[in-house]
Structure formats: structure tokens, C-alpha cells
Short mmCIF file of C-alpha atoms and ligand atoms in Angstrom, two decimals:
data_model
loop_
_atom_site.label_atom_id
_atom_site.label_comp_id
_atom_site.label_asym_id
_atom_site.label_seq_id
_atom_site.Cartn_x
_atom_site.Cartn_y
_atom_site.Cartn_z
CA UNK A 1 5.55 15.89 -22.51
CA UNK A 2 8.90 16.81 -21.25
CA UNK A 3 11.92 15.75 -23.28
CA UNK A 4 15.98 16.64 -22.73
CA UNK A 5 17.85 18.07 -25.30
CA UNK A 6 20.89 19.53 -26.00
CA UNK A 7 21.62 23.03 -27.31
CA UNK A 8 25.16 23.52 -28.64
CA UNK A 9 27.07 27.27 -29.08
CA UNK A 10 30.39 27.85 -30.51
CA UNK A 11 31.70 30.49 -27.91
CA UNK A 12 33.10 34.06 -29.17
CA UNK A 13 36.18 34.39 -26.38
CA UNK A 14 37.86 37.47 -24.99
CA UNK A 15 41.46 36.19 -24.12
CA UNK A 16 40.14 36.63 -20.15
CA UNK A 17 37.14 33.98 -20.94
CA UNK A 18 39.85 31.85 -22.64
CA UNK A 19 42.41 31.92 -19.71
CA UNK A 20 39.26 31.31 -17.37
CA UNK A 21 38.02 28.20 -19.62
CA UNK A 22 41.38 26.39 -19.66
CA UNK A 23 41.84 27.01 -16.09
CA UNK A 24 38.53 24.72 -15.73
CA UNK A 25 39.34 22.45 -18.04
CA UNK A 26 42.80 21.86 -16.27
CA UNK A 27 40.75 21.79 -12.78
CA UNK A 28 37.97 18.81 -14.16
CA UNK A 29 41.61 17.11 -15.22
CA UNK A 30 43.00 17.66 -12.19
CA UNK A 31 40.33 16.52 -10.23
CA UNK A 32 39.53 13.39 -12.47
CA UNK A 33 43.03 12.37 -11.99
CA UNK A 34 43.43 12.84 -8.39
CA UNK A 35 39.78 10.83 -7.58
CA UNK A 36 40.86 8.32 -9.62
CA UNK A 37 44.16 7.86 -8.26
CA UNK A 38 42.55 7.99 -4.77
CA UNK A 39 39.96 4.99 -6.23
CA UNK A 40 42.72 3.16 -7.68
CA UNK A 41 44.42 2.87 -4.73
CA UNK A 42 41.26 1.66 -2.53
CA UNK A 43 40.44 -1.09 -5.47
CA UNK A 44 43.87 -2.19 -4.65
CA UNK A 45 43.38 -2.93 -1.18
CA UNK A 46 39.44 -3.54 -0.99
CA UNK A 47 38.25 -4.49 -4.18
CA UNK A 48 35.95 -1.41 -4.06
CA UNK A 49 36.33 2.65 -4.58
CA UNK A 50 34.46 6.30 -3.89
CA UNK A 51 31.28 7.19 -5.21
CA UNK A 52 31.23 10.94 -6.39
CA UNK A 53 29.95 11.84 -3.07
CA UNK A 54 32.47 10.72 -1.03
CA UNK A 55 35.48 11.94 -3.02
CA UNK A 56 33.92 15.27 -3.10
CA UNK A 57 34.25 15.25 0.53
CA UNK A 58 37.58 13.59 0.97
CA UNK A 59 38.42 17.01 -1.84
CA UNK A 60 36.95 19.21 0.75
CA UNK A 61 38.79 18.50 3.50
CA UNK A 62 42.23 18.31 1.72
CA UNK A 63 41.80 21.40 -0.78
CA UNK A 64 41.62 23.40 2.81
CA UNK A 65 44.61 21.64 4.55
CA UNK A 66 47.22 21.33 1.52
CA UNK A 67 48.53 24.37 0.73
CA UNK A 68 49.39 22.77 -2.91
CA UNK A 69 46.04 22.63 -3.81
CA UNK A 70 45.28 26.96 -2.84
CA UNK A 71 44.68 27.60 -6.42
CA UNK A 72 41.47 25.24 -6.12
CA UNK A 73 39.53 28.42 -5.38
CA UNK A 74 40.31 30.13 -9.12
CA UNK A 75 37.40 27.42 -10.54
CA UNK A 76 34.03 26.62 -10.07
CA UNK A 77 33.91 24.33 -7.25
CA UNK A 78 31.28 22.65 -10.01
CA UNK A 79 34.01 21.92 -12.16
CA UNK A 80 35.52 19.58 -9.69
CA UNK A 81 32.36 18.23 -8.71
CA UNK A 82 31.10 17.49 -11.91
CA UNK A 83 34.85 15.51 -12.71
CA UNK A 84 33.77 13.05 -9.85
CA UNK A 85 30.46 11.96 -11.20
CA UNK A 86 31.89 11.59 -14.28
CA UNK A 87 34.67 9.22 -12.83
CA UNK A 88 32.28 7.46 -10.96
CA UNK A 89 29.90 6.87 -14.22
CA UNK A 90 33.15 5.72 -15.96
CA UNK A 91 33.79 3.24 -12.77
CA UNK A 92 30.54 1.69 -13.31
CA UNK A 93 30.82 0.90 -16.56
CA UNK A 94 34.06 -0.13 -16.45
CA UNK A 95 32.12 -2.70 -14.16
CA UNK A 96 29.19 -3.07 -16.17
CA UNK A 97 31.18 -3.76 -19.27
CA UNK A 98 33.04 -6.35 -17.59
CA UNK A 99 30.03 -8.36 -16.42
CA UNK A 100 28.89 -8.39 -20.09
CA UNK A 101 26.01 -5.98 -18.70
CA UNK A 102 27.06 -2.89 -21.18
CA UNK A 103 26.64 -3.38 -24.85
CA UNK A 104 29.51 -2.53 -27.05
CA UNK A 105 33.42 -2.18 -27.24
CA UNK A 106 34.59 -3.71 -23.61
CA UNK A 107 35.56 -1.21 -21.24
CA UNK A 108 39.14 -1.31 -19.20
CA UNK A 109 39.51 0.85 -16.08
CA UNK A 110 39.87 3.80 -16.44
CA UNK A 111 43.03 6.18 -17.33
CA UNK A 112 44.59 9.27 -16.36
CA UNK A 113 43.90 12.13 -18.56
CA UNK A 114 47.00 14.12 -19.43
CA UNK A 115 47.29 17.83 -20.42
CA UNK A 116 47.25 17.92 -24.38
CA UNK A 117 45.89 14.48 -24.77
CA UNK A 118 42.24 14.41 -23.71
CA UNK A 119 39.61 16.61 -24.61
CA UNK A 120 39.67 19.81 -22.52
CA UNK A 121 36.24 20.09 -21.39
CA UNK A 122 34.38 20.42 -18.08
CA UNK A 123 30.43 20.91 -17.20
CA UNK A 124 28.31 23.05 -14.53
CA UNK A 125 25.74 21.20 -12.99
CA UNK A 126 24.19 24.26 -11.09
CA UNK A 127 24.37 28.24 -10.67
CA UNK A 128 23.68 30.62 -12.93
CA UNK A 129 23.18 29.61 -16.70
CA UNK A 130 21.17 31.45 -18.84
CA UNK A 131 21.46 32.50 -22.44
CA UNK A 132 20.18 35.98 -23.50
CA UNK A 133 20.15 36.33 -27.56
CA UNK A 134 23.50 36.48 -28.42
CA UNK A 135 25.47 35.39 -25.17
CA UNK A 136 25.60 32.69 -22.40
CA UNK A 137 25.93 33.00 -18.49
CA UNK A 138 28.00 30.33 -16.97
CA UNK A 139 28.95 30.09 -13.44
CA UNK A 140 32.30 32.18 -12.79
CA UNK A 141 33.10 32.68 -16.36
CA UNK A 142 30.55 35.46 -16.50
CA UNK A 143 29.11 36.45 -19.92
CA UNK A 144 30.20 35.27 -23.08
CA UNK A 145 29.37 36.30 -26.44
CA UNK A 146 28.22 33.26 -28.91
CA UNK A 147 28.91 33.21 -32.39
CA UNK A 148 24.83 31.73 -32.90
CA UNK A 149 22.07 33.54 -31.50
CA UNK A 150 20.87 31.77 -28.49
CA UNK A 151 17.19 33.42 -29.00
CA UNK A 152 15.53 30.61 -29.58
CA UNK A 153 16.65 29.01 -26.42
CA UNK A 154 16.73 32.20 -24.52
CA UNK A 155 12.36 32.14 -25.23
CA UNK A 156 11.74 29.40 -24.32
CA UNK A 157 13.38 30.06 -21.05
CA UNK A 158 11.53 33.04 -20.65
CA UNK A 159 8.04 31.50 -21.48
CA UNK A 160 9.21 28.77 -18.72
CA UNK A 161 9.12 25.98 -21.45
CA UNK A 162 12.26 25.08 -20.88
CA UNK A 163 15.12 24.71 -18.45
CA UNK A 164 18.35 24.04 -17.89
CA UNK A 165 19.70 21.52 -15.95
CA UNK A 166 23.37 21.79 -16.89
CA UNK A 167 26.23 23.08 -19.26
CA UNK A 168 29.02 21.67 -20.29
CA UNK A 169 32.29 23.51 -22.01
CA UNK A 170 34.62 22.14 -24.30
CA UNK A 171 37.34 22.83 -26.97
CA UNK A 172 37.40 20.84 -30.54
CA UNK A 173 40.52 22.32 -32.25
CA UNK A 174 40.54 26.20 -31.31
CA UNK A 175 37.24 26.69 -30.65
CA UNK A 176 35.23 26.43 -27.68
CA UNK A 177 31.40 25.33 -27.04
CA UNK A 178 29.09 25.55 -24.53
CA UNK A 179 25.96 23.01 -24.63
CA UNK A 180 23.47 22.72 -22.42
CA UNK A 181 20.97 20.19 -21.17
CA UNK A 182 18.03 21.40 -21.29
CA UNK A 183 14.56 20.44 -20.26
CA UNK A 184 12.46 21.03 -22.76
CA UNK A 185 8.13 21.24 -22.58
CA UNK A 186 6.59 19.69 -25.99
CA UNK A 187 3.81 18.63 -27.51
CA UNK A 188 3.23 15.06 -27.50
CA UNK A 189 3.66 14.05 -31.34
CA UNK A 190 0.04 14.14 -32.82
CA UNK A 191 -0.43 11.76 -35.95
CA UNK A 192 1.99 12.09 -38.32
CA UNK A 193 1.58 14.25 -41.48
CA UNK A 194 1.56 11.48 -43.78
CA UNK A 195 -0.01 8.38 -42.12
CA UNK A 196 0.48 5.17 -43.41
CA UNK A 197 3.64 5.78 -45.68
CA UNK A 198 6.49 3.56 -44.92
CA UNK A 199 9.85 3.57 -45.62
CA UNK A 200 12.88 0.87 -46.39
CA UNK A 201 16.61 2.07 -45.79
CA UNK A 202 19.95 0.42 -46.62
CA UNK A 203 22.84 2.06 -44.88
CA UNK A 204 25.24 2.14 -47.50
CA UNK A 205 29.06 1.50 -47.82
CA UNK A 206 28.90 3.63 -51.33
CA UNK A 207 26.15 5.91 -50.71
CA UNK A 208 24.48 7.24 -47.25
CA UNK A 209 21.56 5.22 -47.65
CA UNK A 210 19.21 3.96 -50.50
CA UNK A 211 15.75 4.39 -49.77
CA UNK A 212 12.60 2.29 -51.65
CA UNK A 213 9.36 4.06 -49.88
CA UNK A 214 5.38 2.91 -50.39
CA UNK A 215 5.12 4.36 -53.64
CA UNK A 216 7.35 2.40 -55.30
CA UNK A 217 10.03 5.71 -55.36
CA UNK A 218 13.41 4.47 -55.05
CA UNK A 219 15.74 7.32 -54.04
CA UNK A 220 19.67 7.19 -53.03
CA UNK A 221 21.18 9.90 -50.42
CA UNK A 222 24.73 10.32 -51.49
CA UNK A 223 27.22 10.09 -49.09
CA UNK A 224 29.56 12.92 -48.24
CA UNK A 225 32.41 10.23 -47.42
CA UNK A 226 34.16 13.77 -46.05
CA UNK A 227 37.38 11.22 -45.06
CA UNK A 228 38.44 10.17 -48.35
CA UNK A 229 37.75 13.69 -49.87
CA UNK A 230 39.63 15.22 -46.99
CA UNK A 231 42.16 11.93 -46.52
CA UNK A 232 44.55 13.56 -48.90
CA UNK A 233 45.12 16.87 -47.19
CA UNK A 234 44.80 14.90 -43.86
CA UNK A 235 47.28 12.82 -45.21
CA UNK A 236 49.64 15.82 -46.20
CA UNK A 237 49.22 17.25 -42.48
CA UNK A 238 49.89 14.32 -40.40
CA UNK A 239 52.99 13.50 -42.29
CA UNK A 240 53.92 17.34 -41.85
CA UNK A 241 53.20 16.99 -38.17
CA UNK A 242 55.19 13.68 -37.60
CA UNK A 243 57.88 15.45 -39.24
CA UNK A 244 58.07 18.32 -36.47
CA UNK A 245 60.26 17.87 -33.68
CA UNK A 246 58.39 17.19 -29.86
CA UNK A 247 57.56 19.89 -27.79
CA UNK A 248 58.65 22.47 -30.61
CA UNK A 249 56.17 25.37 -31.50
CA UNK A 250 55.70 24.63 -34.99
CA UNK A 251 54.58 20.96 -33.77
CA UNK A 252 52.41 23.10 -31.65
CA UNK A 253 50.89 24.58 -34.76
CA UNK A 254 50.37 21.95 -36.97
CA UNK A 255 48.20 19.79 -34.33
CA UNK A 256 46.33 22.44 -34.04
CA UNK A 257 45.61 22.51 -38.22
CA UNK A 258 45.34 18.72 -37.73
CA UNK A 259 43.18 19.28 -35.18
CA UNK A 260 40.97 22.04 -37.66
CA UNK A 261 41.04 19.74 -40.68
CA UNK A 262 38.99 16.95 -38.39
CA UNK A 263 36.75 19.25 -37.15
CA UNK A 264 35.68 20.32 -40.00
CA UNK A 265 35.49 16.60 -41.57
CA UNK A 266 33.54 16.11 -38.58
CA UNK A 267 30.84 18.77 -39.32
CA UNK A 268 30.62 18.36 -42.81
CA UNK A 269 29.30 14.25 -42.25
CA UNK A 270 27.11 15.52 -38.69
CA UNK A 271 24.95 18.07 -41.07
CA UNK A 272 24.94 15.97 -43.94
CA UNK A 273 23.28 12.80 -41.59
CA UNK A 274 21.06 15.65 -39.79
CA UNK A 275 19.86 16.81 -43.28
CA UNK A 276 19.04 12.90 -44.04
CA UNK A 277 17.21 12.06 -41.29
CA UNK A 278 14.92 15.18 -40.82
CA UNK A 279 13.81 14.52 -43.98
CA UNK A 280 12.74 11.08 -43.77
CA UNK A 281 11.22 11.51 -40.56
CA UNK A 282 8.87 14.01 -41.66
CA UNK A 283 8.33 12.37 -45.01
CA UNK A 284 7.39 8.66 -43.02
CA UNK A 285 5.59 7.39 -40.78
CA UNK A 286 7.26 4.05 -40.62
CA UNK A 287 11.20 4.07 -41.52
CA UNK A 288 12.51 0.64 -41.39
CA UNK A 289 16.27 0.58 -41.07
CA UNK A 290 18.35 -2.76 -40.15
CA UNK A 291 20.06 -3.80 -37.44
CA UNK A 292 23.58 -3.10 -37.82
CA UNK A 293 26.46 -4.65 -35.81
CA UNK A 294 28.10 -1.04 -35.92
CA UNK A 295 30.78 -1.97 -33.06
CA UNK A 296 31.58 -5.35 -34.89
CA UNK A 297 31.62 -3.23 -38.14
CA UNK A 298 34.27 -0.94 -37.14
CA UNK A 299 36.26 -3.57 -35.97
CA UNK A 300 36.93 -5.24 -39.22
CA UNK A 301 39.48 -3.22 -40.43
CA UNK A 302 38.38 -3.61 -44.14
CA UNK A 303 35.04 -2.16 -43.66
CA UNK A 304 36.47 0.39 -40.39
CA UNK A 305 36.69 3.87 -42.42
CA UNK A 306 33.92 3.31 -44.59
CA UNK A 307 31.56 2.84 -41.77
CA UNK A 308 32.27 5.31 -39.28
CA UNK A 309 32.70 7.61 -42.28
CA UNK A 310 29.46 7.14 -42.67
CA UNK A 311 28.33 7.65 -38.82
CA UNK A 312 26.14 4.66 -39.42
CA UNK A 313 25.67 4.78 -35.17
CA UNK A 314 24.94 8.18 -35.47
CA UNK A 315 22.08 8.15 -38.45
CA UNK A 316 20.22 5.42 -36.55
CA UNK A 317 20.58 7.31 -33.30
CA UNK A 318 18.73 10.32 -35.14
CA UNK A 319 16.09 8.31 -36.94
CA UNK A 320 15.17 7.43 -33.55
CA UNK A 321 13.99 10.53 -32.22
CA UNK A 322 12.93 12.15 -35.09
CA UNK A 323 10.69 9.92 -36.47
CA UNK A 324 9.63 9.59 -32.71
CA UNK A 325 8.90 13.82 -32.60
CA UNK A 326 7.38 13.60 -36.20
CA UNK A 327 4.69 11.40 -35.01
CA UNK A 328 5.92 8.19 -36.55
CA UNK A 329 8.36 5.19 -35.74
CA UNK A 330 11.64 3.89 -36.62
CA UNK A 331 11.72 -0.22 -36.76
CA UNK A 332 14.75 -1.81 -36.41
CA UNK A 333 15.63 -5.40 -38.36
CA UNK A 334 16.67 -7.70 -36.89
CA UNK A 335 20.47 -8.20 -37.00
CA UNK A 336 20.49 -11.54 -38.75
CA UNK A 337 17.66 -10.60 -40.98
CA UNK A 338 19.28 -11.20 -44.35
CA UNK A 339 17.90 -8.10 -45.63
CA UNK A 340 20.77 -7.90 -48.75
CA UNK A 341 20.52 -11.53 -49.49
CA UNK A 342 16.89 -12.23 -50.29
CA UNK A 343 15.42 -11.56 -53.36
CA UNK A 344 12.77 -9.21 -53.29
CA UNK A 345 10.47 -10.25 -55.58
CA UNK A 346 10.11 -14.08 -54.65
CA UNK A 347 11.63 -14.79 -51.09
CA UNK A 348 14.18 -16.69 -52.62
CA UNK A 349 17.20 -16.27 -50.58
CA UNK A 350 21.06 -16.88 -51.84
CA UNK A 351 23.09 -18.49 -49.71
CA UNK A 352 26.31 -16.08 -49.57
CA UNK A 353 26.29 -12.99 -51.58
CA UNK A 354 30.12 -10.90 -50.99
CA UNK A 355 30.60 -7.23 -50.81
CA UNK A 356 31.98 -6.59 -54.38
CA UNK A 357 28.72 -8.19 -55.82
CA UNK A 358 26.57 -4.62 -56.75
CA UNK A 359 23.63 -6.51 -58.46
CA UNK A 360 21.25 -8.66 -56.72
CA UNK A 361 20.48 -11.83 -59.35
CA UNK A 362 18.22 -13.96 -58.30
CA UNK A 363 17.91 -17.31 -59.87
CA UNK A 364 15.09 -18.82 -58.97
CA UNK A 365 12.45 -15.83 -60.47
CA UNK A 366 15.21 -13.89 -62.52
CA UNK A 367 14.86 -10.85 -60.74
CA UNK A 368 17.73 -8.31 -61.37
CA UNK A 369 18.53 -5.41 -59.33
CA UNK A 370 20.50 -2.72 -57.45
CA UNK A 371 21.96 -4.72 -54.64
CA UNK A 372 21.40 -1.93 -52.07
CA UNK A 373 17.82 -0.93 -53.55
CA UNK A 374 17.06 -4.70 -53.11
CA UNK A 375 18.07 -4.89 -49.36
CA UNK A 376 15.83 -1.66 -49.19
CA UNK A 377 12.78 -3.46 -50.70
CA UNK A 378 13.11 -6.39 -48.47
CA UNK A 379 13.38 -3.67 -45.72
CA UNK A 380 9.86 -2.02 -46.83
CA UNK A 381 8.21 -5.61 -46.91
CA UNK A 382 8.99 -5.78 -42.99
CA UNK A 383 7.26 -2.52 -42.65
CA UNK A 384 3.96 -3.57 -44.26
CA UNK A 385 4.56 -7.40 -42.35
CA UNK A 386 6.45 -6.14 -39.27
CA UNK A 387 3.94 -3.57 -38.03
CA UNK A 388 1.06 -5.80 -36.95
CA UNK A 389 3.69 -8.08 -35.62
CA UNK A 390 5.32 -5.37 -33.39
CA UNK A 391 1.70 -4.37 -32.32
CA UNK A 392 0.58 -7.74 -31.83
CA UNK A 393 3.60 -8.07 -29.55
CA UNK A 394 2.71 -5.34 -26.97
CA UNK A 395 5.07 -2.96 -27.55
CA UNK A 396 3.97 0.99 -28.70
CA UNK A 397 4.14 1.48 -32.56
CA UNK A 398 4.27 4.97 -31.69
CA UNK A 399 4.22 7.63 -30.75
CA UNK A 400 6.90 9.20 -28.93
CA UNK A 401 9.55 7.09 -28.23
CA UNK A 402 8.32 3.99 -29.77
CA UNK A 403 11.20 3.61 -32.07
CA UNK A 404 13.62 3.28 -29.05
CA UNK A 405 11.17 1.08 -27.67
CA UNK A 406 11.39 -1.47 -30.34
CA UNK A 407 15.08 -0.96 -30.69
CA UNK A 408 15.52 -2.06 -27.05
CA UNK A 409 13.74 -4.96 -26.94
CA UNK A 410 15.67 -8.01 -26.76
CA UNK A 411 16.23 -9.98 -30.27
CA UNK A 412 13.48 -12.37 -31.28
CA UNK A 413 10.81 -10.35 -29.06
CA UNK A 414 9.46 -7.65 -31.28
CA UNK A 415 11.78 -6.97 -33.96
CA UNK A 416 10.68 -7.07 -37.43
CA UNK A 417 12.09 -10.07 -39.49
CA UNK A 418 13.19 -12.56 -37.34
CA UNK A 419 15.14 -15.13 -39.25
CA UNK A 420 12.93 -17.61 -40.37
CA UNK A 421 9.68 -16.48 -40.15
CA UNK A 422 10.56 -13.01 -42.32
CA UNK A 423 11.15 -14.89 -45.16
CA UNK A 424 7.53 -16.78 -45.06
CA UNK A 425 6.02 -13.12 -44.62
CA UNK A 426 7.74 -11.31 -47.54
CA UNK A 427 6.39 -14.50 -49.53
CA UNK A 428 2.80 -14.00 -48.43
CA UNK A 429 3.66 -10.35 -49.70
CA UNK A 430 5.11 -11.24 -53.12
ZN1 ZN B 501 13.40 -13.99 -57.00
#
């Protein structure tokens, strides 16, 4: 079974590598800006612009006729190549978005990408790239030392179980990455470890998640919430750095501590969520998760930090594959399932419940509990229910990509829990 993946390595740069990986990064800018500026004008006069292809060759002939543009030959021709596609992905979802055929946050054309302000990065998408236990090979850039060992990578290269297709570079405060995409020849998930267990997870505001599993174990991941910890010294250093006069060196400097302090924020919640999720996957074969409306989340300011604190996105993204690679499945709620607002013991369900209320009361049985260990109960129900349902419906249960599958499906098809009907179910399992 052949899967993509990515490999990431923080890159150990001799000042010549660093002068050679900012002169990319300025050519992928350069290059975005001038296709787009050559689209922009074209979707003024025809409603229409250049696919990848055809800027690349409209580059061609003027990179060899301007004599502005003689520095072109210092990069990669890859890295202006590469620049195109990615305008011409952003083009069509800028289109997509606006014909309400791209889920999420609505798209607007898009911009020009200025020195300083965007993410310095560009990507390879053929030559030489090969990793060799404690270095990479890039195209042009030569040989750079990583601070990882790239062994594990490098073997499976050399057995020919894997191979890449592509490698991108970029900067996150000072330091630099390389990741590549890589092709990658695996087993096909055999039955998982522990068949039949089942999991319920609340996504938390307070903690990571709260988890109620098949044996009755209910367990709470805490959350890092590495913003708030960090918000004070973040705090301290953007008011530092709005202090600092524009263009001055010391403003210079403390972006680039601003710039450190996120990173690191950053890393501390990505391990924390990878730590999570590995360990439920291999622990379940069913993890039943809801539905969250993480876009429509974010955009209500009160609940904004707290969630993409959290990388709520992000945790579901990884449940998805790893349950998928440990042999089991990942089931999604529906969105309006009201997984925190029925009462777990009975079916009873209360008809508004707010944020500040921790305990679940129910008054038609009694039952007192947890609010989030509740909502993770409910959650298990719908794994025990929603299985047979899901199967029943045609989709895979597993293995593989299953969880994906189910996640895709349009609302009211093959989730778990549809409103209505989930309620009758957790009854018949009360
Ligand atoms: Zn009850």
C-alpha cells in the first residue's frame, strides 16, 4: 500500500547554504509576484488567467530577453517553477471558495507577498534529493548538514521503499527546514491490536480532551494551553517590539525573538497533540470524536484562543491517519449531534446547557456528572450504535483510510448520531 508522507529536518547552515536559501526564497517571491501580477492583469481584461504552464513559458522567454531579470540563473529554475503551481493552486481556490465549492474560511484573490512579511520558503519538485544519515541533497544548494539524523529516511530509500517526490525549504524564526514528500511502501494495516475497544473523546476548552473508553475508564489529557503560559512573555515582547522604531536594527532583533517565542509555543502544542493521538490510536480500535465547526469556532472571538490553542483541526487531522495505520477507525459525530447536552444515562436531553455550566444534571433520571466526561459517554454510545450503522451504510469501517472516509461523507449519510435518531439509539443502549 503506498502512502505520502512528510519527513521534516531542521537544517544545520554554513553562512554559504544560508545566503543560497534566501536567495530561493526571494526567487519563489519573486516569481509568485510577477505571475500573479501577469494573471491579474489578464483577469482584468478576460475574466480568465495562466495556468502554471503557461507562465512558466511566458518566464522563459522574458528571463532571456530582460536583462533585469540576469540574476534568474543564481536559483533553481525549480524554485520558480514550483512558485507558479503554487499560484495557480491558490487561483483555483480562490475560485473554488467563491462558488461555495471549498469548505472553510472564504478565500479572496490572491496577494502579493512582500520581503519580511510572508513566510520565506520555496520547494524542489525534481533533481537531486537524497538524504544520507546526517545530511540532505537539494538541488543547487548542495549538501547540508541536519541537526536530526535522516537515517531512517535515508533506508528506506536505499531498500527502494520509499521515494521522494519533492522538498520543500522554509524558515520559522531563524531556523530553516527541509521536508520532503515522500512516497512511502507500507503494510496495509492488519487488525488492530486490540479489536473491539472503542473510544469516546470530548475536545476540550479546559483540558485537551476527556476520554470515557469500553471499560468504563474515564481518563482526561491535560492541555498544554502553551498560549496563556507563554501569553505573558509574548505579551512583554510584542509591546517591546511595538516600542522599536521601523526599519531600526533592534526592531530587527526583537521580531526575530517574537518570532522564536511562537515557534517554540508552536512546538510545544504540535508534540503534545502528536503524543495524544498516537496513543489513542494504538490503544482503540474505534475513536469516536465529534464534529466540530473548527472554522466557525475560531471565529467567535470568545472561544478564538482557546480553540486554536488547542489545535482542535490539527488533533482530528491526526486521529485520522493514525487510527487509520493502527488498524482501526476514527468516526466523526455529526456536527449537530448534541453530544454535551444529553444525558448519558437516560437519553434525556436539556434544551440549552451554556459554557460556564461544568456539571451535567440531568433532571429527568438525576444523573450527575463531569460535563465533558458526559459528552464523552454519549460519544462512546455512538461507537457501540454508530458502527453497524456506518457499515450498514456502505462505507469501509476500516481499514486504511476509513476514518477519512466517513469524515467525508456528506452529513446525514453515514455519520454516527444524526440528530434525531441518535437519541432513540443511546436509549435502546441505556
Ligand atoms: Zn438522565
Amino acid at each position: 500500500m503506498k502512502t505520502v508522507q512528510a519527513y521534516r529536518y531542521a537544517l544545520d547552515l554554513r553562512p554559504r547554504d544560508e545566503r543560497g536559501c534566501r536567495s530561493h526564497a526571494g526567487a519563489a517571491r519573486f516569481a509568485w509576484n510577477w505571475g500573479l501580477a501577469r494573471c491579474a492583469e489578464r483577469y482584468e481584461a478576460e475574466r480568465k488567467w495562466y495556468s502554471a504552464a503557461a507562465l512558466h513559458k511566458l518566464w522563459n522567454a522574458e528571463k532571456k530577453t530582460d536583462p533585469a531579470l540576469a540574476w534568474w540563473s543564481e536559483n533553481s529554475k525549480c524554485a520558480y517553477q514550483e512558485a507558479f503551481r503554487d499560484l495557480e493552486r491558490a487561483l483555483s481556490d480562490f475560485v473554488k471558495s467563491r462558488n461555495g465549492k471549498r469548505k472553510g474560511r472564504r478565500l479572496g484573490f490572491p496577494r502579493f507577498k512582500k520581503r519580511g512579511k510572508c513566510r520565506d520558503s520555496f520547494r524542489f519538485g525534481a533533481g537531486i534529493m537524497r538524504c544520507n544519515g546526517n545530511a540532505v541533497t537539494l538541488p543547487r544548494l548542495g549538501t547540508i548538514r541536519t541537526h536530526e539524523s535522516t537515517e531512517k529516511l535515508a533506508s528506506k530509500i536505499a531498500d527502494g521503499s520509499a521515494r521522494i517526490l519533492s522538498a520543500t525549504v522554509s524558515r520559522t524564526a531563524q531556523r530553516w527546514f527541509a521536508s520532503f514528500t515522500v512516497e512511502v511502501e507500507r503494510d496495509a494495516p492488519g487488525r488492530h491490536a486490540r479489536p473491539g475497544s472503542a473510544v469516546g473523546i470530548d475536545l476540550g476548552v479546559k483540558t485537551l480532551l476527556t476520554g470515557v473508553d469500553d471499560a468504563g475508564r474515564v481518563f482526561e489529557v491535560a492541555g498544554t494551553k502553551p498560549l496563556r503560559s507563554s501569553m505573558r512573555r509574548l505579551r512583554k515582547a510584542s509591546r517591546s517590539h511595538s516600542r522599536k522604531v521601523n526599519g531600526s536594527a533592534n526592531r530587527r532583533k526583537s521580531a526575530a525573538r517574537l518570532a522564536r517565542l511562537h515557534a517554540r509555543v508552536a512546538n510545544v502544542r504540535a508534540d503534545a497533540l502528536h503524543k495524544a493521538t498516537t496513543a489513542l490510536a494504538r490503544q482503540y480500535e474505534t475513536v469516536v470524536a465529534e464534529d466540530l465547526n473548527v472554522t466557525g469556532m475560531v471565529s467567535s472571538r470568545r472561544l478564538a484562543r482557546a480553540v486554536s490553542d488547542q489545535g482542535f483541526g490539527e488533533a482530528r487531522r491526526l486521529l485520522a491517519y493514525k487510527t487509520g495505520r493502527a488498524g482501526g477507525t476514527l468516526l466523526v459525530a455529526d456536527r449537530w449531534y448534541p453530544s454535551s447536552k444529553t444525558c448519558s444515562a437516560c437519553g434525556w436531553r436539556k434544551p440549552s446547557l451554556t459554557l460556564a455550566e461544568r456539571t451535567f444534571a440531568c433532571e429527568s433520571c438525576g444523573h450527575a456528572e463531569d460535563r465533558d466526561v458526559n459528552a464523552a459517554r454519549n460519544l462512546l454510545h455512538l461507537a457501540v450504535s454508530g458502527t453497524e450503522r456506518i457499515n450498514a451504510c456502505g462505507a469501509a469501517v476500516r481499514p486504511g483510510d476509513a476514518g477519512l472516509a466517513a469524515l467525508n461523507q456528506e452529513p446525514g449519510t453515514a455519520h454516527a448520531g444524526k440528530t434525531g435518531t441518535a437519541s432513540g439509539k443511546l436509549a435502546a443502549v441505556a
